[in-house]
Coordinates of C-alpha atoms and ligand atoms in Angstrom, one line a residue:
Chain A
X1 CA -125.6 42.5 -42.2
X2 CA -127.8 42.6 -45.5
X3 CA -127.7 45.9 -47.2
X4 CA -131.3 45.9 -47.7
X5 CA -131.9 47.4 -44.3
X6 CA -130.7 50.5 -45.8
X7 CA -134.0 51.1 -47.5
X8 CA -136.8 53.3 -46.4
X9 CA -138.6 50.6 -44.3
X10 CA -135.3 50.3 -42.3
X11 CA -135.1 54.1 -42.0
X12 CA -138.7 54.1 -40.5
X13 CA -137.5 51.5 -38.0
X14 CA -134.5 53.7 -37.2
X15 CA -136.7 56.9 -36.7
X16 CA -139.3 55.0 -34.6
X17 CA -136.4 53.7 -32.5
X18 CA -135.0 57.0 -31.9
X19 CA -138.4 58.4 -30.9
X20 CA -138.8 55.4 -28.6
X21 CA -135.7 56.0 -26.8
X22 CA -136.4 59.7 -26.4
X23 CA -140.0 58.7 -24.9
X24 CA -138.5 56.2 -22.6
X25 CA -135.7 58.6 -21.1
X26 CA -138.6 61.3 -20.8
X27 CA -140.9 58.8 -19.1
X28 CA -137.9 58.0 -16.6
X29 CA -137.4 61.9 -15.9
X30 CA -140.7 62.6 -14.2
X31 CA -139.2 65.8 -12.6
X32 CA -138.5 67.1 -16.0
X33 CA -142.0 66.6 -17.0
X34 CA -143.3 68.0 -13.8
X35 CA -141.1 71.2 -14.0
X36 CA -141.9 71.7 -17.6
X37 CA -145.5 71.8 -16.6
X38 CA -145.3 73.7 -13.4
X39 CA -143.1 76.5 -14.7
X40 CA -145.9 77.8 -17.3
X41 CA -148.5 77.3 -14.7
X42 CA -146.7 79.2 -12.0
X43 CA -146.4 82.1 -14.6
X44 CA -149.8 81.8 -15.5
X45 CA -150.8 82.0 -12.0
X46 CA -148.6 84.8 -11.1
X47 CA -149.8 86.9 -14.2
X48 CA -153.2 86.3 -13.5
X49 CA -152.7 87.7 -9.7
X50 CA -150.3 90.5 -10.6
X51 CA -152.2 91.7 -13.7
X52 CA -155.7 91.5 -12.4
X53 CA -155.7 95.4 -12.4
X54 CA -155.0 95.4 -16.1
X55 CA -158.0 95.6 -17.9
X56 CA -157.0 93.1 -20.7
X57 CA -156.7 94.0 -24.1
X58 CA -159.1 95.1 -26.8
X59 CA -160.0 92.9 -29.7
X60 CA -157.1 92.3 -32.0
X61 CA -156.6 89.4 -34.3
X62 CA -157.0 86.6 -33.6
X63 CA -159.2 87.5 -30.7
X64 CA -162.6 88.8 -31.6
X65 CA -163.4 90.1 -28.1
X66 CA -161.7 91.8 -25.2
X67 CA -159.5 89.3 -23.5
X68 CA -158.0 88.9 -20.2
X69 CA -154.3 89.0 -19.7
X70 CA -154.1 85.2 -18.9
X71 CA -155.8 84.5 -22.3
X72 CA -153.3 86.7 -23.9
X73 CA -150.2 85.0 -22.4
X74 CA -151.3 81.3 -22.6
X75 CA -149.9 80.9 -26.3
X76 CA -146.8 82.4 -25.3
X77 CA -146.4 80.0 -22.4
X78 CA -146.8 77.2 -24.8
X79 CA -144.0 78.5 -26.8
X80 CA -142.0 78.7 -23.7
X81 CA -142.4 75.2 -23.0
X82 CA -141.1 74.3 -26.5
X83 CA -138.2 76.7 -26.0
X84 CA -137.1 75.1 -22.8
X85 CA -137.5 71.7 -24.3
X86 CA -135.7 72.6 -27.5
X87 CA -132.6 73.8 -25.3
X88 CA -132.9 71.1 -22.9
X89 CA -132.8 68.5 -25.5
X90 CA -129.6 70.3 -26.8
X91 CA -128.3 69.9 -23.2
X92 CA -128.9 66.3 -23.3
X93 CA -127.2 66.0 -26.6
X94 CA -124.0 67.7 -25.3
X95 CA -124.2 65.3 -22.6
X96 CA -124.8 62.4 -25.0
X97 CA -121.8 63.6 -26.9
X98 CA -119.6 63.3 -23.8
X99 CA -121.1 59.8 -22.7
X100 CA -120.4 58.3 -26.2
X101 CA -124.2 58.0 -26.9
X102 CA -123.6 60.6 -29.9
X103 CA -121.1 58.1 -31.3
X104 CA -123.8 55.4 -30.9
X105 CA -126.2 57.4 -33.0
X106 CA -123.7 58.4 -35.6
X107 CA -122.3 55.0 -36.4
X108 CA -125.7 54.1 -37.7
X109 CA -125.5 53.6 -41.4
X110 CA -128.2 56.0 -42.1
X111 CA -127.2 59.6 -43.4
X112 CA -126.3 62.0 -40.6
X113 CA -129.0 64.6 -41.7
X114 CA -131.6 61.9 -41.2
X115 CA -130.3 60.9 -37.8
X116 CA -130.1 64.4 -36.4
X117 CA -133.5 65.3 -37.8
X118 CA -134.9 62.1 -36.2
X119 CA -133.5 63.1 -33.0
X120 CA -135.1 66.7 -33.5
X121 CA -138.7 65.0 -34.1
X122 CA -138.2 63.0 -31.1
X123 CA -137.7 66.0 -29.1
X124 CA -140.5 67.8 -30.8
X125 CA -142.8 64.9 -30.0
X126 CA -142.0 65.1 -26.2
X127 CA -142.6 68.9 -26.2
X128 CA -146.0 68.6 -28.0
X129 CA -147.2 66.3 -25.2
X130 CA -146.1 68.8 -22.7
X131 CA -147.9 71.6 -24.2
X132 CA -151.1 69.7 -24.5
X133 CA -150.8 68.9 -20.8
X134 CA -150.4 72.5 -20.2
X135 CA -153.4 73.6 -22.3
X136 CA -155.6 70.9 -20.5
X137 CA -154.9 72.4 -17.1
X138 CA -155.2 75.8 -18.7
X139 CA -158.7 74.9 -19.8
X140 CA -159.8 74.9 -16.3
X141 CA -158.3 78.3 -15.7
X142 CA -160.7 79.8 -18.2
X143 CA -158.3 79.7 -21.1
X144 CA -160.9 78.2 -23.4
X145 CA -160.0 78.5 -27.2
X146 CA -162.3 76.8 -29.7
X147 CA -162.3 73.1 -29.8
X148 CA -161.0 73.0 -33.4
X149 CA -158.1 75.2 -32.2
X150 CA -156.8 72.3 -30.2
X151 CA -156.5 70.4 -33.5
X152 CA -155.2 73.3 -35.6
X153 CA -152.5 74.2 -33.2
X154 CA -150.7 70.6 -33.6
X155 CA -149.1 71.4 -36.9
X156 CA -148.0 74.9 -35.4
X157 CA -146.5 73.2 -32.3
X158 CA -144.6 70.7 -34.6
X159 CA -143.2 73.5 -36.7
X160 CA -142.3 75.9 -33.9
X161 CA -140.9 72.9 -31.9
X162 CA -138.8 72.1 -35.0
X163 CA -137.5 75.5 -35.1
X164 CA -136.6 75.9 -31.4
X165 CA -135.2 72.2 -31.4
X166 CA -133.1 73.0 -34.4
X167 CA -131.7 76.1 -32.7
X168 CA -130.9 73.9 -29.6
X169 CA -129.3 71.4 -32.0
X170 CA -127.1 74.0 -33.5
X171 CA -126.2 75.3 -30.0
X172 CA -125.2 71.9 -28.9
X173 CA -122.7 71.5 -31.7
X174 CA -121.0 74.7 -30.7
X175 CA -121.4 74.6 -26.7
X176 CA -118.1 73.0 -25.6
X177 CA -118.9 72.3 -21.9
X178 CA -122.1 71.2 -20.1
X179 CA -121.6 74.1 -17.6
X180 CA -122.3 76.5 -20.5
X181 CA -126.0 75.6 -20.3
X182 CA -126.3 78.1 -17.5
X183 CA -125.0 80.8 -20.1
X184 CA -127.5 79.4 -22.7
X185 CA -130.4 80.1 -20.3
X186 CA -129.1 83.7 -19.4
X187 CA -128.1 84.5 -23.0
X188 CA -130.6 82.7 -25.2
X189 CA -133.9 81.5 -23.3
X190 CA -134.4 84.7 -21.2
X191 CA -133.8 87.3 -23.8
X192 CA -135.8 85.3 -26.5
X193 CA -138.8 85.0 -24.2
X194 CA -138.8 88.5 -22.8
X195 CA -138.2 90.3 -26.1
X196 CA -141.0 88.7 -27.9
X197 CA -144.7 89.0 -28.1
X198 CA -145.2 86.3 -25.5
X199 CA -146.2 88.8 -22.6
X200 CA -147.3 91.9 -24.5
X201 CA -148.7 92.6 -27.9
X202 CA -146.7 94.2 -30.3
X203 CA -148.9 97.2 -30.6
X204 CA -148.7 97.9 -26.9
X205 CA -144.8 98.0 -27.0
X206 CA -145.0 100.2 -30.1
X207 CA -146.9 102.8 -28.3
X208 CA -144.3 103.0 -25.8
X209 CA -141.2 102.4 -27.8
X210 CA -140.9 101.7 -31.2
X211 CA -137.5 101.0 -30.9
X212 CA -138.0 98.0 -28.7
X213 CA -140.9 97.0 -31.0
X214 CA -138.3 96.5 -33.8
X215 CA -136.3 94.1 -31.5
X216 CA -139.5 92.1 -31.1
X217 CA -139.9 92.1 -34.9
X218 CA -136.4 90.7 -35.5
X219 CA -136.9 87.9 -32.7
X220 CA -137.9 84.7 -34.4
X221 CA -139.4 83.3 -31.1
X222 CA -142.1 86.2 -31.6
X223 CA -143.3 84.4 -34.7
X224 CA -143.2 81.0 -32.9
X225 CA -145.7 82.5 -30.4
X226 CA -147.9 84.3 -33.0
X227 CA -148.0 81.1 -35.0
X228 CA -149.3 79.2 -32.1
X229 CA -151.6 82.1 -30.9
X230 CA -153.4 82.1 -34.3
X231 CA -153.6 78.6 -34.7
X232 CA -155.0 78.2 -31.4
X233 CA -157.8 80.5 -32.4
X234 CA -158.2 78.7 -35.9
X235 CA -156.5 81.2 -37.9
X236 CA -153.2 81.2 -39.9
X237 CA -150.7 84.0 -39.4
X238 CA -148.9 83.6 -42.8
X239 CA -146.0 85.9 -41.9
X240 CA -145.2 83.8 -38.7
X241 CA -145.6 80.5 -40.7
X242 CA -143.1 81.9 -43.3
X243 CA -140.6 83.1 -40.7
X244 CA -140.8 80.0 -38.5
X245 CA -140.3 77.6 -41.6
X246 CA -137.5 79.6 -42.9
X247 CA -135.8 79.9 -39.6
X248 CA -136.2 76.1 -38.9
X249 CA -134.4 75.6 -42.3
X250 CA -131.6 77.9 -41.4
X251 CA -131.0 76.5 -38.0
X252 CA -131.2 72.9 -39.1
X253 CA -128.9 73.6 -42.1
X254 CA -126.3 75.2 -39.7
X255 CA -126.6 72.2 -37.2
X256 CA -126.1 69.7 -39.9
X257 CA -123.2 71.6 -41.2
X258 CA -121.7 71.8 -37.7
X259 CA -122.1 68.1 -37.2
X260 CA -120.4 67.3 -40.5
X261 CA -117.5 65.0 -39.8
X262 CA -115.2 67.1 -41.8
X263 CA -115.8 70.0 -39.6
X264 CA -114.8 67.7 -36.7
X265 CA -117.1 69.4 -34.2
X266 CA -117.9 66.2 -32.5
X267 CA -115.3 64.7 -30.4
X268 CA -113.2 67.8 -30.6
X269 CA -113.6 68.1 -26.9
X270 CA -112.2 65.0 -25.1
Chain B
X1 CA -122.2 38.2 -47.8
X2 CA -118.7 37.4 -47.7
X3 CA -115.9 39.9 -48.0
X4 CA -112.2 38.7 -47.9
X5 CA -110.8 41.9 -46.9
X6 CA -112.8 43.5 -44.1
X7 CA -110.9 46.6 -43.6
X8 CA -108.4 48.1 -45.9
X9 CA -106.5 51.3 -44.9
X10 CA -104.3 53.1 -47.2
X11 CA -102.0 56.1 -46.5
X12 CA -104.4 57.8 -44.0
X13 CA -103.1 60.9 -42.3
X14 CA -104.9 63.2 -39.8
X15 CA -103.7 66.4 -37.7
X16 CA -105.3 68.1 -35.1
X17 CA -104.2 71.6 -35.4
X18 CA -100.2 71.2 -35.2
X19 CA -100.5 67.6 -33.9
X20 CA -99.9 65.0 -36.4
X21 CA -102.0 62.4 -35.0
X22 CA -101.6 59.9 -37.9
X23 CA -99.0 59.8 -40.7
X24 CA -99.5 57.6 -43.8
X25 CA -101.0 54.7 -42.0
X26 CA -101.8 51.6 -44.1
X27 CA -103.2 48.3 -42.7
X28 CA -105.5 45.4 -43.6
X29 CA -107.8 43.3 -41.6
X30 CA -108.8 39.9 -43.4
X31 CA -111.7 38.0 -42.8
X32 CA -111.3 35.7 -39.6
X33 CA -108.2 37.4 -38.5
X34 CA -107.5 39.0 -35.1
X35 CA -105.2 42.0 -35.8
X36 CA -103.9 43.7 -32.7
X37 CA -103.2 47.5 -33.0
X38 CA -100.4 48.0 -30.6
X39 CA -99.4 51.5 -29.3
X40 CA -98.9 53.3 -26.1
X41 CA -101.1 56.0 -25.0
X42 CA -101.2 59.0 -27.5
X43 CA -100.2 56.7 -30.4
X44 CA -103.2 57.5 -32.6
X45 CA -105.4 54.3 -32.0
X46 CA -108.7 56.3 -31.0
X47 CA -108.0 58.7 -33.7
X48 CA -107.7 55.9 -36.5
X49 CA -111.1 54.4 -35.0
X50 CA -112.6 57.8 -35.2
X51 CA -111.7 58.1 -39.0
X52 CA -113.0 54.5 -39.6
X53 CA -116.2 55.2 -37.9
X54 CA -116.6 58.4 -39.9
X55 CA -116.7 60.7 -36.7
X56 CA -114.1 62.6 -38.6
X57 CA -113.7 62.6 -42.2
X58 CA -110.3 61.2 -43.3
X59 CA -108.5 64.0 -44.7
X60 CA -106.1 62.0 -46.8
X61 CA -105.8 58.4 -48.0
X62 CA -108.7 56.0 -48.0
X63 CA -110.6 53.7 -45.7
X64 CA -112.7 50.7 -47.1
X65 CA -114.8 48.5 -45.1
X66 CA -115.5 45.4 -47.2
X67 CA -114.7 47.4 -50.3
X68 CA -117.0 50.2 -49.4
X69 CA -115.2 53.7 -49.1
X70 CA -116.4 55.1 -45.8
X71 CA -116.5 58.5 -47.4
X72 CA -118.3 58.0 -50.5
X73 CA -120.4 54.9 -49.5
X74 CA -120.8 55.7 -45.8
X75 CA -123.9 53.7 -45.4
X76 CA -123.0 50.3 -46.7
X77 CA -119.5 50.8 -44.9
X78 CA -121.1 51.5 -41.6
X79 CA -123.6 48.7 -41.9
X80 CA -120.9 46.1 -42.0
X81 CA -119.1 47.5 -38.8
X82 CA -119.5 46.8 -35.2
X83 CA -117.7 49.1 -32.8
X84 CA -116.7 49.0 -29.0
X85 CA -115.7 52.4 -28.3
X86 CA -112.9 53.3 -25.6
X87 CA -115.3 55.4 -23.7
X88 CA -118.6 53.6 -22.5
X89 CA -121.5 54.3 -24.8
X90 CA -124.4 52.3 -23.3
X91 CA -127.2 54.4 -22.1
X92 CA -126.7 53.8 -18.2
X93 CA -130.5 54.5 -17.2
X94 CA -131.8 51.9 -19.8
X95 CA -131.6 48.0 -19.3
X96 CA -129.4 46.1 -21.5
X97 CA -132.2 44.8 -23.6
X98 CA -133.6 48.3 -24.2
X99 CA -130.1 49.5 -25.3
X100 CA -129.9 46.5 -27.6
X101 CA -133.3 47.3 -29.0
X102 CA -132.3 50.9 -29.7
X103 CA -129.2 49.8 -31.4
X104 CA -131.3 47.4 -33.7
X105 CA -133.4 50.2 -34.7
X106 CA -130.4 52.4 -35.6
X107 CA -129.5 49.7 -37.9
X108 CA -132.9 49.1 -39.3
X109 CA -133.8 46.0 -37.3
X110 CA -137.3 45.9 -35.9
X111 CA -138.1 45.2 -32.4
X112 CA -138.9 41.6 -32.5
X113 CA -136.0 40.6 -34.6
X114 CA -133.8 42.9 -32.5
X115 CA -134.7 41.3 -29.4
X116 CA -134.4 37.7 -30.9
X117 CA -131.0 38.6 -32.1
X118 CA -130.0 40.3 -28.8
X119 CA -130.7 37.4 -26.9
X120 CA -128.4 35.1 -29.1
X121 CA -125.8 37.9 -28.9
X122 CA -125.9 38.2 -25.1
X123 CA -125.8 34.5 -24.9
X124 CA -122.7 34.4 -26.8
X125 CA -121.1 36.9 -24.5
X126 CA -122.6 35.0 -21.4
X127 CA -124.8 37.9 -20.3
X128 CA -128.3 36.6 -21.0
X129 CA -129.2 36.4 -17.4
X130 CA -128.6 40.2 -16.9
X131 CA -130.6 41.1 -20.0
X132 CA -133.2 43.0 -18.0
X133 CA -130.9 44.7 -15.7
X134 CA -130.2 48.5 -15.7
X135 CA -126.8 49.0 -17.1
X136 CA -125.8 51.2 -14.3
X137 CA -125.9 48.2 -12.1
X138 CA -123.5 46.0 -14.3
X139 CA -119.9 45.6 -13.6
X140 CA -117.3 47.1 -15.7
X141 CA -116.6 43.7 -17.3
X142 CA -120.2 43.1 -17.8
X143 CA -120.8 46.4 -19.6
X144 CA -117.9 45.7 -22.1
X145 CA -119.5 42.3 -22.9
X146 CA -122.8 43.9 -23.3
X147 CA -121.2 46.4 -25.7
X148 CA -119.6 43.5 -27.5
X149 CA -123.2 41.9 -27.7
X150 CA -124.5 45.2 -28.9
X151 CA -121.8 45.5 -31.6
X152 CA -122.8 42.1 -33.1
X153 CA -126.4 42.5 -33.3
X154 CA -126.3 43.4 -37.0
X155 CA -124.0 40.8 -37.9
X156 CA -120.9 43.0 -38.8
X157 CA -118.3 41.5 -40.9
X158 CA -115.7 43.8 -38.9
X159 CA -115.4 44.3 -35.4
X160 CA -113.4 47.4 -34.0
X161 CA -112.5 47.4 -30.2
X162 CA -110.5 50.2 -28.6
X163 CA -109.0 49.2 -25.4
X164 CA -111.9 47.1 -24.5
X165 CA -110.2 45.7 -21.5
X166 CA -108.9 48.7 -20.0
X167 CA -110.2 49.2 -16.3
X168 CA -111.2 45.6 -16.0
X169 CA -109.9 43.0 -13.4
X170 CA -108.0 40.0 -14.5
X171 CA -110.9 37.6 -14.7
X172 CA -113.1 40.0 -16.9
X173 CA -110.1 40.7 -19.1
X174 CA -109.6 37.0 -19.9
X175 CA -113.6 36.8 -20.5
X176 CA -113.8 39.6 -22.9
X177 CA -110.6 38.5 -24.7
X178 CA -111.9 35.0 -25.2
X179 CA -115.3 36.1 -26.1
X180 CA -113.8 38.1 -29.0
X181 CA -111.3 35.2 -29.9
X182 CA -114.3 33.0 -30.2
X183 CA -116.0 35.2 -32.7
X184 CA -113.1 35.5 -34.7
X185 CA -113.0 31.5 -34.9
X186 CA -116.5 30.6 -35.1
X187 CA -118.1 33.7 -36.8
X188 CA -115.3 34.5 -39.1
X189 CA -115.6 38.1 -38.4
X190 CA -112.3 40.3 -38.8
X191 CA -111.2 42.1 -35.6
X192 CA -109.0 45.1 -35.0
X193 CA -108.3 45.1 -31.4
X194 CA -106.5 48.2 -30.1
X195 CA -104.4 47.8 -27.1
X196 CA -101.4 48.8 -25.3
X197 CA -101.3 45.4 -23.3
X198 CA -98.8 42.8 -24.8
X199 CA -100.3 39.8 -23.0
X200 CA -103.5 40.0 -24.9
X201 CA -101.6 39.2 -28.3
X202 CA -101.0 35.6 -29.5
X203 CA -98.1 34.5 -31.5
X204 CA -100.4 33.7 -34.5
X205 CA -102.3 37.2 -34.4
X206 CA -101.4 40.0 -37.0
X207 CA -99.8 42.9 -35.1
X208 CA -99.5 46.4 -36.2
X209 CA -97.3 48.6 -34.1
X210 CA -98.4 52.3 -34.1
X211 CA -96.2 54.9 -32.6
X212 CA -96.6 58.6 -32.5
X213 CA -99.0 58.3 -35.5
X214 CA -96.9 56.2 -37.8
X215 CA -96.9 52.3 -38.4
X216 CA -93.5 51.0 -37.3
X217 CA -94.0 47.4 -37.9
X218 CA -96.5 45.0 -39.5
X219 CA -96.8 41.3 -39.4
X220 CA -97.3 38.1 -37.4
X221 CA -96.8 38.6 -33.7
X222 CA -94.2 35.7 -33.7
X223 CA -92.2 37.3 -36.6
X224 CA -92.3 40.7 -35.0
X225 CA -91.1 39.4 -31.6
X226 CA -88.5 37.4 -33.5
X227 CA -87.2 35.2 -30.6
X228 CA -87.6 38.0 -28.0
X229 CA -90.9 38.6 -26.1
X230 CA -93.1 40.8 -27.9
X231 CA -92.8 43.7 -25.2
X232 CA -88.9 43.6 -25.7
X233 CA -89.4 43.8 -29.3
X234 CA -91.8 46.8 -29.0
X235 CA -89.4 48.6 -26.8
X236 CA -86.6 48.2 -29.3
X237 CA -88.8 49.4 -32.3
X238 CA -90.2 52.5 -30.4
X239 CA -87.4 53.4 -28.1
X240 CA -90.0 53.8 -25.4
X241 CA -88.6 53.0 -21.9
X242 CA -90.3 50.5 -19.8
X243 CA -91.4 52.9 -17.2
X244 CA -93.1 55.0 -19.8
X245 CA -95.1 51.7 -20.9
X246 CA -96.1 51.1 -17.5
X247 CA -97.8 54.4 -17.1
Ligands
LIG301 N1 -109.8 65.7 -30.2 C1 -108.4 65.9 -30.2 N2 -108.0 67.3 -30.5 C2 -106.7 67.4 -30.4 N3 -105.7 66.6 -30.4 C3 -106.1 65.3 -30.2 C4 -107.4 64.8 -30.3 N4 -107.7 63.5 -30.1 C5 -106.3 63.0 -30.1 N5 -105.5 64.1 -30.1 C6 -104.1 63.9 -30.1 O1 -103.7 62.8 -31.2 C7 -102.8 62.1 -30.5 C8 -103.2 60.5 -30.6 O2 -104.4 60.4 -29.6 P1 -105.3 59.2 -29.5 O3 -105.7 59.0 -30.9 O4 -106.3 59.3 -28.7 O5 -104.1 58.2 -29.1 P2 -104.5 56.6 -28.3 O6 -105.9 56.2 -28.6 O7 -103.5 55.8 -29.2 O8 -104.0 56.9 -27.0 C9 -102.4 62.4 -29.1 O9 -101.3 63.1 -29.4 C10 -103.6 63.2 -28.8 O10 -103.1 64.3 -27.9
LIG302 MG1 -107.3 55.8 -27.2

């Protein structure tokens, strides 16, 4: 092989190949796509039905009018799609590691951080497609953010997708066995989702229990939700942006560290 | 680009906790040579391959692929390296061609070029007619040959194969072995062939006998055998009983 392929053009080819494979696998797993779509829609439906009695919430940024409960939870459900997706791709990475696909990836001559980040971005691309499909259906459910919001939410989705994907990547290096994914669901997905602002505004929680409100404040997932919520209504939540960006760097750094060959995380399990 | 010494391993040791998997291992693979790494299960063959492919960092000693240290110049070293792992590593849900295209991309080879090279490599291993079959529908021998085709895609100077024939029937085994030997003769690649099966070794091959993590003997197969059969010589060297070998 000629060593010229180690240049940036080669890297781009490599990146595209990783995204292509992820898309191909995703296209084959139609159930995964459907369940990723149906799950938030069911929730939306349940909340809409169950919370009909709730008046909705008074104006509070980024909303300028009274909003229904469905409108409030929609951004949280977008983030939920990404949370599931990020951890699902971590599951597939544990699986990859056991089937040898991880070895295939890591004998590529490009740097390991580049390979892992590419893999992460490929997962993010998939989750973004899922979120847009959800938003499209939700539109007919009278969740109608401004049109520009659909464009502005894209960078927010990419960033929050990266944060949740990096979390998944880090967990995948730490999870020793596939079965433990059930544990991840119980100990990561559900607590992160319920102890966030996905289902109830912070001020509402504060009224009832300042202590619980603090938990919400320390949950990075809260900031994914808020970043998406504000972007969808054409505003920037700078705190959320900073926290999500910082947390992404932290998780990604931890994941790359965990996949470092001298730590021997890969292949420790046989 | 030619490199006369495809693989140079000097004084490599590796431990897993208290297990000394490798102790002061040194060996070379020259261009156009078939080197058999002979050792029973647990000898440390796979561990050595993991170090060469940088799945673990080699803790001590040095490993060079075509003169590139795998730790300091991982990119150029891995670029010259083709691997067939002991465990299967193709994506079962994709076709052979899709797997090859993915592998090409991982080495910076674009779609068209990868497919062109892939067809050539598949032809070399006699699998072109199965190129669009899902990997899951192939036989064990065909999967191995597809993995070899994949490993050849980026024209590596060094090919590593870890127990490539295990679990194959007699005919497939013969096919895989002759495929690799042809590569050595015709493409001048260096091959490190890890195995515990003596009948895959020919008198003119280089042999490295690995036992409990240490190299017990190195040299031409005929010299190591020294008039006996290779398996008798191996038993004498290692003190392994024949029943243990069969397992
Ligand atoms: N990931 C690991 N963790 C702990 N011990 C290991 C691991 N991999 C291999 N070993 C040990 O190292 C030794 C060499 O194993 P291995 O390299 O797989 O041998 P071979 O491939 O020759 O059968 C064995 O004693 C094995 O139990
Ligand atoms: Mg082995």
